[in-house]
């Protein structure tokens, strides 16, 4: 197989030939731009993207820096952007990603560049540490091992497959605009400990994870589910924390108010009431936030787009009410 | 073809231009719309995350209504598509969830057998109507317009619920349609990213930046307009655009079209018929490029 590998290179101390890339977005806007170099190489048909990079390093340009170790999706070293999406280079088949004879690889713009394909894992690890990924509190029975029922572990094993590769964080939409967001990997791990029967700090955890930059700052975009090479589905773990924290009464935040106002609207009219959703989500007494949301309402009004002032119920609303009554739980 | 039509709340609320233009385009294409007027809101994922049993039942009801009609269920909102696809997948793959939902539905006189196919208008256009038929209806080629597709999350992810593993080409239908009506599709990274809508009440400025960044990227690649199959994306990208511009301290000024509005233009409808004069960001400059006025 003949392939053109377009490699994004980053080496501020060297002059590189090639095509200059776009400027880094914040917070790395002060970093020099990447240079894209094209390597034409021949590989066997089943080669992985990482095989291509190692081939370049061994046979074409030994200065290319790439991070890898296990080459079988265990160590989590080789996550990078392949054609603009996060993937492990060691398990991505070249032939699956070639577009018009070429494949583009680079470190993602959301991570601090170190050199060529290597990006700084520091912030990623820092987020992981900040959710206290260990069992907290005093052991429940100090004299013997703690026996955990199998069923209690069923829910947690999905997260345990995480290899800390960083793919989810590098494509996370919320992280792209807010580097304080705890992020998919850390929150998935947070769930793993918050729901472990041996942990005695569940309440504190739930409170902390529902604070700003926690579970409610996730925009629900499914990118992390899509790119995770190990099936961890971080968003699904985040949603479980949201459920747990609402049930535990940590409801004084816009995320929960939004969820409850939405549910109320559907229960009472069968559909979404756009007029009351925003004010209720922001909190009726949160005057500052209410004022901030006003310009959009004016924009809608001016364009003749404001939702009908009298919110109509759908004709089938009695059916909807009955369903809520039956399975709506606390929302009935 | 006959479809069970689920317009979603937004096309009947803040985006009436989507509802109107869908009807125009459907008529031109011979899609017979049987609107499910008694179906409830999908819950937009919010209900699914707080109470899966409730969301299974509400969406199961809509799916059962379409099944009774004997037609595919057509959506015009990426979010509705995502939520209905998700619950259809859960109900048809997990017998215990189907049983639980049907226990609730049977009291309302419905049972869901699991045969309904949920399809966004975008998929129906390419898979059922066909590009040839669309081409034959084009009366006004949109030559010279650079059009950036904006898909939104829930029509692309998660892939297994949306049938994208079997039909990966669904990720390119907007480009195919843009080309067939004479426009030039703009390629940019943000086309498959999130517009920020779900976060707008939680973290307003960041959510606005999210959408604003994608529009600015498309603009930097020459886009005259963005087209989206999702009215929630539309709200965040059009209605909130002046606010996004303020937060980002930049001029944005790129109009956002609903998919049926764009198609309707190519089919020869006037901008007023498609309510292109009811947008927050004026569509004037883009329309002038194809010698149209509002
Ligand atoms: S779903 Fe949430 S955590 Fe996952 S990538 Fe999107 S914003 Fe990030
Ligand atoms: S959750 Fe998945 S993508 Fe994220 S770090 Fe763990 S293995 Fe990688
Ligand atoms: S997802 Fe949106 S448009 Fe669809 S039903 Fe719900 S609120 Fe309405
Ligand atoms: S892009 Fe925005 S509105 Fe559209 S599906 Fe994603 S979150 Fe929803
Ligand atoms: S080299 Fe270890 S995960 Fe790719």
PDB file of C-alpha atoms in Angstrom, chain A residues 81 84-85 171 173-174 177-178 213 216-223 225-226 236 239 242-243 246 254-255 258-259 262-263 266 270-272 274 278 281-282 292-293 295-296 299-300 302-308 314-316 319-320 322-324 326-329 331, chain B residues 9-10 12-15 17 37-41 43-44 46-47 49-52 54 57-58 61 65 86 104-105 107-108 110 153-154 157-159 189 192-194 196 198-204 206 209-210 213-214 234-235 239-240 242-243 246 275 278-280:
ATOM      1  CA  UNK A  81      -5.816  13.301  15.858  1.00  0.00           C
ATOM      2  CA  UNK A  84      -9.185  15.551  12.773  1.00  0.00           C
ATOM      3  CA  UNK A  85     -10.651  13.004  15.179  1.00  0.00           C
ATOM      4  CA  UNK A 171     -12.343  15.892  21.405  1.00  0.00           C
ATOM      5  CA  UNK A 173     -16.564  20.116  23.097  1.00  0.00           C
ATOM      6  CA  UNK A 174     -16.966  21.604  26.551  1.00  0.00           C
ATOM      7  CA  UNK A 177     -14.130  26.250  25.300  1.00  0.00           C
ATOM      8  CA  UNK A 178     -13.528  25.802  29.036  1.00  0.00           C
ATOM      9  CA  UNK A 213     -17.260  22.773  35.892  1.00  0.00           C
ATOM     10  CA  UNK A 216     -23.707  19.886  34.457  1.00  0.00           C
ATOM     11  CA  UNK A 217     -21.093  21.578  32.281  1.00  0.00           C
ATOM     12  CA  UNK A 218     -21.069  18.648  29.891  1.00  0.00           C
ATOM     13  CA  UNK A 219     -22.847  19.597  26.679  1.00  0.00           C
ATOM     14  CA  UNK A 220     -24.087  16.083  25.987  1.00  0.00           C
ATOM     15  CA  UNK A 221     -22.430  15.940  22.548  1.00  0.00           C
ATOM     16  CA  UNK A 222     -21.516  12.230  22.636  1.00  0.00           C
ATOM     17  CA  UNK A 223     -18.016  12.934  21.249  1.00  0.00           C
ATOM     18  CA  UNK A 225     -18.638   8.055  23.647  1.00  0.00           C
ATOM     19  CA  UNK A 226     -17.803   8.138  19.959  1.00  0.00           C
ATOM     20  CA  UNK A 236     -23.207   7.669  30.165  1.00  0.00           C
ATOM     21  CA  UNK A 239     -25.499  11.019  33.276  1.00  0.00           C
ATOM     22  CA  UNK A 242     -26.470  13.553  37.383  1.00  0.00           C
ATOM     23  CA  UNK A 243     -29.238  11.118  38.326  1.00  0.00           C
ATOM     24  CA  UNK A 246     -30.552  14.913  41.764  1.00  0.00           C
ATOM     25  CA  UNK A 254     -29.111  25.478  36.505  1.00  0.00           C
ATOM     26  CA  UNK A 255     -28.689  21.945  35.177  1.00  0.00           C
ATOM     27  CA  UNK A 258     -33.505  22.935  33.555  1.00  0.00           C
ATOM     28  CA  UNK A 259     -34.208  19.204  33.736  1.00  0.00           C
ATOM     29  CA  UNK A 262     -38.432  20.621  31.078  1.00  0.00           C
ATOM     30  CA  UNK A 263     -40.134  17.619  32.632  1.00  0.00           C
ATOM     31  CA  UNK A 266     -43.939  18.049  29.045  1.00  0.00           C
ATOM     32  CA  UNK A 270     -47.247  17.338  26.292  1.00  0.00           C
ATOM     33  CA  UNK A 271     -44.627  19.626  24.837  1.00  0.00           C
ATOM     34  CA  UNK A 272     -41.793  21.927  25.605  1.00  0.00           C
ATOM     35  CA  UNK A 274     -39.855  27.507  25.462  1.00  0.00           C
ATOM     36  CA  UNK A 278     -35.240  29.597  30.241  1.00  0.00           C
ATOM     37  CA  UNK A 281     -33.731  27.052  34.454  1.00  0.00           C
ATOM     38  CA  UNK A 282     -31.889  30.173  35.418  1.00  0.00           C
ATOM     39  CA  UNK A 292     -28.369  38.265  30.432  1.00  0.00           C
ATOM     40  CA  UNK A 293     -30.772  35.974  28.625  1.00  0.00           C
ATOM     41  CA  UNK A 295     -31.222  39.971  24.376  1.00  0.00           C
ATOM     42  CA  UNK A 296     -32.035  36.669  22.673  1.00  0.00           C
ATOM     43  CA  UNK A 299     -33.928  39.069  18.917  1.00  0.00           C
ATOM     44  CA  UNK A 300     -36.634  36.438  18.559  1.00  0.00           C
ATOM     45  CA  UNK A 302     -37.933  41.316  16.393  1.00  0.00           C
ATOM     46  CA  UNK A 303     -37.687  38.500  13.843  1.00  0.00           C
ATOM     47  CA  UNK A 304     -41.295  37.510  14.554  1.00  0.00           C
ATOM     48  CA  UNK A 305     -40.168  34.195  15.984  1.00  0.00           C
ATOM     49  CA  UNK A 306     -41.186  34.281  19.628  1.00  0.00           C
ATOM     50  CA  UNK A 307     -43.072  31.144  20.652  1.00  0.00           C
ATOM     51  CA  UNK A 308     -46.838  31.541  20.975  1.00  0.00           C
ATOM     52  CA  UNK A 314     -51.203  18.983  22.615  1.00  0.00           C
ATOM     53  CA  UNK A 315     -54.517  17.168  22.007  1.00  0.00           C
ATOM     54  CA  UNK A 316     -53.172  13.941  23.552  1.00  0.00           C
ATOM     55  CA  UNK A 319     -52.485  10.332  27.795  1.00  0.00           C
ATOM     56  CA  UNK A 320     -49.175  12.025  28.615  1.00  0.00           C
ATOM     57  CA  UNK A 322     -51.415   9.329  32.716  1.00  0.00           C
ATOM     58  CA  UNK A 323     -47.995   8.076  31.640  1.00  0.00           C
ATOM     59  CA  UNK A 324     -46.315  10.534  33.990  1.00  0.00           C
ATOM     60  CA  UNK A 326     -47.571   5.782  36.164  1.00  0.00           C
ATOM     61  CA  UNK A 327     -43.798   6.063  35.621  1.00  0.00           C
ATOM     62  CA  UNK A 328     -42.923   9.704  36.216  1.00  0.00           C
ATOM     63  CA  UNK A 329     -41.544   8.976  39.687  1.00  0.00           C
ATOM     64  CA  UNK A 331     -42.224  14.226  38.651  1.00  0.00           C
TER      65      UNK A 331
ATOM     66  CA  UNK B   9     -41.931  21.201  19.568  1.00  0.00           C
ATOM     67  CA  UNK B  10     -39.474  23.730  18.207  1.00  0.00           C
ATOM     68  CA  UNK B  12     -44.243  24.544  16.262  1.00  0.00           C
ATOM     69  CA  UNK B  13     -42.743  27.044  18.688  1.00  0.00           C
ATOM     70  CA  UNK B  14     -39.765  29.313  18.088  1.00  0.00           C
ATOM     71  CA  UNK B  15     -38.976  28.086  14.553  1.00  0.00           C
ATOM     72  CA  UNK B  17     -40.280  28.905   9.446  1.00  0.00           C
ATOM     73  CA  UNK B  37     -50.696  15.736  16.547  1.00  0.00           C
ATOM     74  CA  UNK B  38     -51.223  13.713  19.706  1.00  0.00           C
ATOM     75  CA  UNK B  39     -47.625  12.586  20.174  1.00  0.00           C
ATOM     76  CA  UNK B  40     -45.644  14.011  23.113  1.00  0.00           C
ATOM     77  CA  UNK B  41     -42.279  15.775  23.136  1.00  0.00           C
ATOM     78  CA  UNK B  43     -37.945  14.888  26.149  1.00  0.00           C
ATOM     79  CA  UNK B  44     -34.864  16.045  24.186  1.00  0.00           C
ATOM     80  CA  UNK B  46     -33.338  15.450  29.349  1.00  0.00           C
ATOM     81  CA  UNK B  47     -36.081  13.027  30.379  1.00  0.00           C
ATOM     82  CA  UNK B  49     -31.230  10.844  31.484  1.00  0.00           C
ATOM     83  CA  UNK B  50     -33.407  11.409  34.545  1.00  0.00           C
ATOM     84  CA  UNK B  51     -35.997   8.710  34.035  1.00  0.00           C
ATOM     85  CA  UNK B  52     -35.414   6.116  31.277  1.00  0.00           C
ATOM     86  CA  UNK B  54     -40.674   7.517  31.451  1.00  0.00           C
ATOM     87  CA  UNK B  57     -42.973   5.157  27.416  1.00  0.00           C
ATOM     88  CA  UNK B  58     -43.368   8.636  25.919  1.00  0.00           C
ATOM     89  CA  UNK B  61     -46.137   6.012  22.326  1.00  0.00           C
ATOM     90  CA  UNK B  65     -48.632   5.777  16.694  1.00  0.00           C
ATOM     91  CA  UNK B  86     -32.096   5.876  20.925  1.00  0.00           C
ATOM     92  CA  UNK B 104     -47.671   1.504  30.418  1.00  0.00           C
ATOM     93  CA  UNK B 105     -48.840   1.980  26.820  1.00  0.00           C
ATOM     94  CA  UNK B 107     -53.428   1.318  29.458  1.00  0.00           C
ATOM     95  CA  UNK B 108     -53.563   4.056  26.819  1.00  0.00           C
ATOM     96  CA  UNK B 110     -51.395   1.257  22.410  1.00  0.00           C
ATOM     97  CA  UNK B 153     -24.669  15.985  17.407  1.00  0.00           C
ATOM     98  CA  UNK B 154     -27.667  13.745  17.602  1.00  0.00           C
ATOM     99  CA  UNK B 157     -23.844  10.187  17.449  1.00  0.00           C
ATOM    100  CA  UNK B 158     -24.120   7.583  18.928  1.00  0.00           C
ATOM    101  CA  UNK B 159     -23.553   5.756  15.636  1.00  0.00           C
ATOM    102  CA  UNK B 189     -13.947  20.782  11.240  1.00  0.00           C
ATOM    103  CA  UNK B 192     -19.974  17.586  13.145  1.00  0.00           C
ATOM    104  CA  UNK B 193     -19.411  19.326  16.491  1.00  0.00           C
ATOM    105  CA  UNK B 194     -21.863  20.567  19.088  1.00  0.00           C
ATOM    106  CA  UNK B 196     -23.613  24.426  22.521  1.00  0.00           C
ATOM    107  CA  UNK B 198     -27.626  21.912  25.816  1.00  0.00           C
ATOM    108  CA  UNK B 199     -25.253  24.037  27.865  1.00  0.00           C
ATOM    109  CA  UNK B 200     -26.813  27.411  27.298  1.00  0.00           C
ATOM    110  CA  UNK B 201     -28.625  27.590  30.631  1.00  0.00           C
ATOM    111  CA  UNK B 202     -25.668  26.127  32.540  1.00  0.00           C
ATOM    112  CA  UNK B 203     -22.764  28.105  31.162  1.00  0.00           C
ATOM    113  CA  UNK B 204     -24.102  30.678  28.762  1.00  0.00           C
ATOM    114  CA  UNK B 206     -19.068  29.186  26.881  1.00  0.00           C
ATOM    115  CA  UNK B 209     -18.601  30.571  22.081  1.00  0.00           C
ATOM    116  CA  UNK B 210     -18.975  26.943  21.088  1.00  0.00           C
ATOM    117  CA  UNK B 213     -16.388  29.297  16.894  1.00  0.00           C
ATOM    118  CA  UNK B 214     -17.917  26.880  14.405  1.00  0.00           C
ATOM    119  CA  UNK B 234     -30.713  26.931  14.453  1.00  0.00           C
ATOM    120  CA  UNK B 235     -31.779  28.665  17.654  1.00  0.00           C
ATOM    121  CA  UNK B 239     -31.164  33.610  17.384  1.00  0.00           C
ATOM    122  CA  UNK B 240     -28.180  33.678  19.723  1.00  0.00           C
ATOM    123  CA  UNK B 242     -25.734  38.526  18.102  1.00  0.00           C
ATOM    124  CA  UNK B 243     -25.033  37.487  21.700  1.00  0.00           C
ATOM    125  CA  UNK B 246     -20.845  40.157  21.730  1.00  0.00           C
ATOM    126  CA  UNK B 275     -40.042  32.652   5.753  1.00  0.00           C
ATOM    127  CA  UNK B 278     -38.067  35.770   9.766  1.00  0.00           C
ATOM    128  CA  UNK B 279     -34.501  35.134  10.836  1.00  0.00           C
ATOM    129  CA  UNK B 280     -32.514  36.981  13.472  1.00  0.00           C
TER     130      UNK B 280
END
